[in-house]
Short mmCIF file of C-alpha atoms in Angstrom, two decimals:
data_model
loop_
_atom_site.label_atom_id
_atom_site.label_comp_id
_atom_site.label_asym_id
_atom_site.label_seq_id
_atom_site.Cartn_x
_atom_site.Cartn_y
_atom_site.Cartn_z
CA UNK A 279 168.44 276.06 220.92
CA UNK A 280 172.45 274.68 220.48
CA UNK A 281 172.46 276.97 216.67
CA UNK A 282 171.41 279.60 219.24
CA UNK A 283 173.19 279.18 222.05
CA UNK A 284 176.85 278.28 219.87
CA UNK A 285 175.71 280.89 217.36
CA UNK A 286 175.93 284.03 220.23
CA UNK A 287 179.01 281.69 221.96
CA UNK A 288 180.60 282.84 218.35
CA UNK A 289 179.59 285.52 218.27
CA UNK A 290 181.29 286.57 222.40
CA UNK A 291 184.32 285.78 221.23
CA UNK A 292 185.19 285.43 217.71
CA UNK A 293 186.56 289.09 215.75
CA UNK A 294 183.70 289.96 212.42
CA UNK A 295 186.28 288.27 210.10
CA UNK A 296 186.33 284.80 211.27
CA UNK A 297 182.47 284.72 213.15
CA UNK A 298 180.71 282.01 209.75
CA UNK A 299 184.71 279.57 210.15
CA UNK A 300 184.17 279.90 214.29
CA UNK A 301 179.89 279.13 214.12
CA UNK A 302 181.03 276.57 211.12
CA UNK A 303 183.39 274.49 213.41
CA UNK A 304 181.68 275.21 216.64
CA UNK A 305 178.74 272.94 214.56
CA UNK A 306 180.84 270.46 213.20
CA UNK A 307 181.96 269.49 216.20
CA UNK A 308 179.08 269.54 218.57
CA UNK A 309 177.52 267.13 215.79
CA UNK A 310 180.61 264.78 216.12
CA UNK A 311 180.32 265.09 220.44
CA UNK A 312 176.24 263.52 219.47
CA UNK A 313 177.71 260.60 217.30
CA UNK A 314 176.39 257.25 219.34
CA UNK A 315 180.49 255.62 218.44
CA UNK A 316 182.35 259.20 220.22
CA UNK A 317 180.10 258.93 223.47
CA UNK A 318 180.79 254.57 222.86
CA UNK A 319 184.43 256.24 223.07
CA UNK A 320 183.97 258.73 225.80
CA UNK A 321 182.16 256.09 227.95
CA UNK A 322 184.51 253.60 227.46
CA UNK A 323 186.50 251.79 230.56
CA UNK A 324 189.75 252.52 228.89
CA UNK A 325 189.29 256.27 228.45
CA UNK A 326 188.17 256.28 232.31
CA UNK A 327 191.43 254.28 233.35
#
């Protein structure tokens, strides 16, 4: 489901020439945000301050 949403978003805002690159970068960002290490950093007290 996330990939479908990401692909539609990419098509909506990217030009036809770079849509595949944009989609690939969006998928990379998505995979980074779900990593446990990243979640721990975001939820840490250092970030909240």
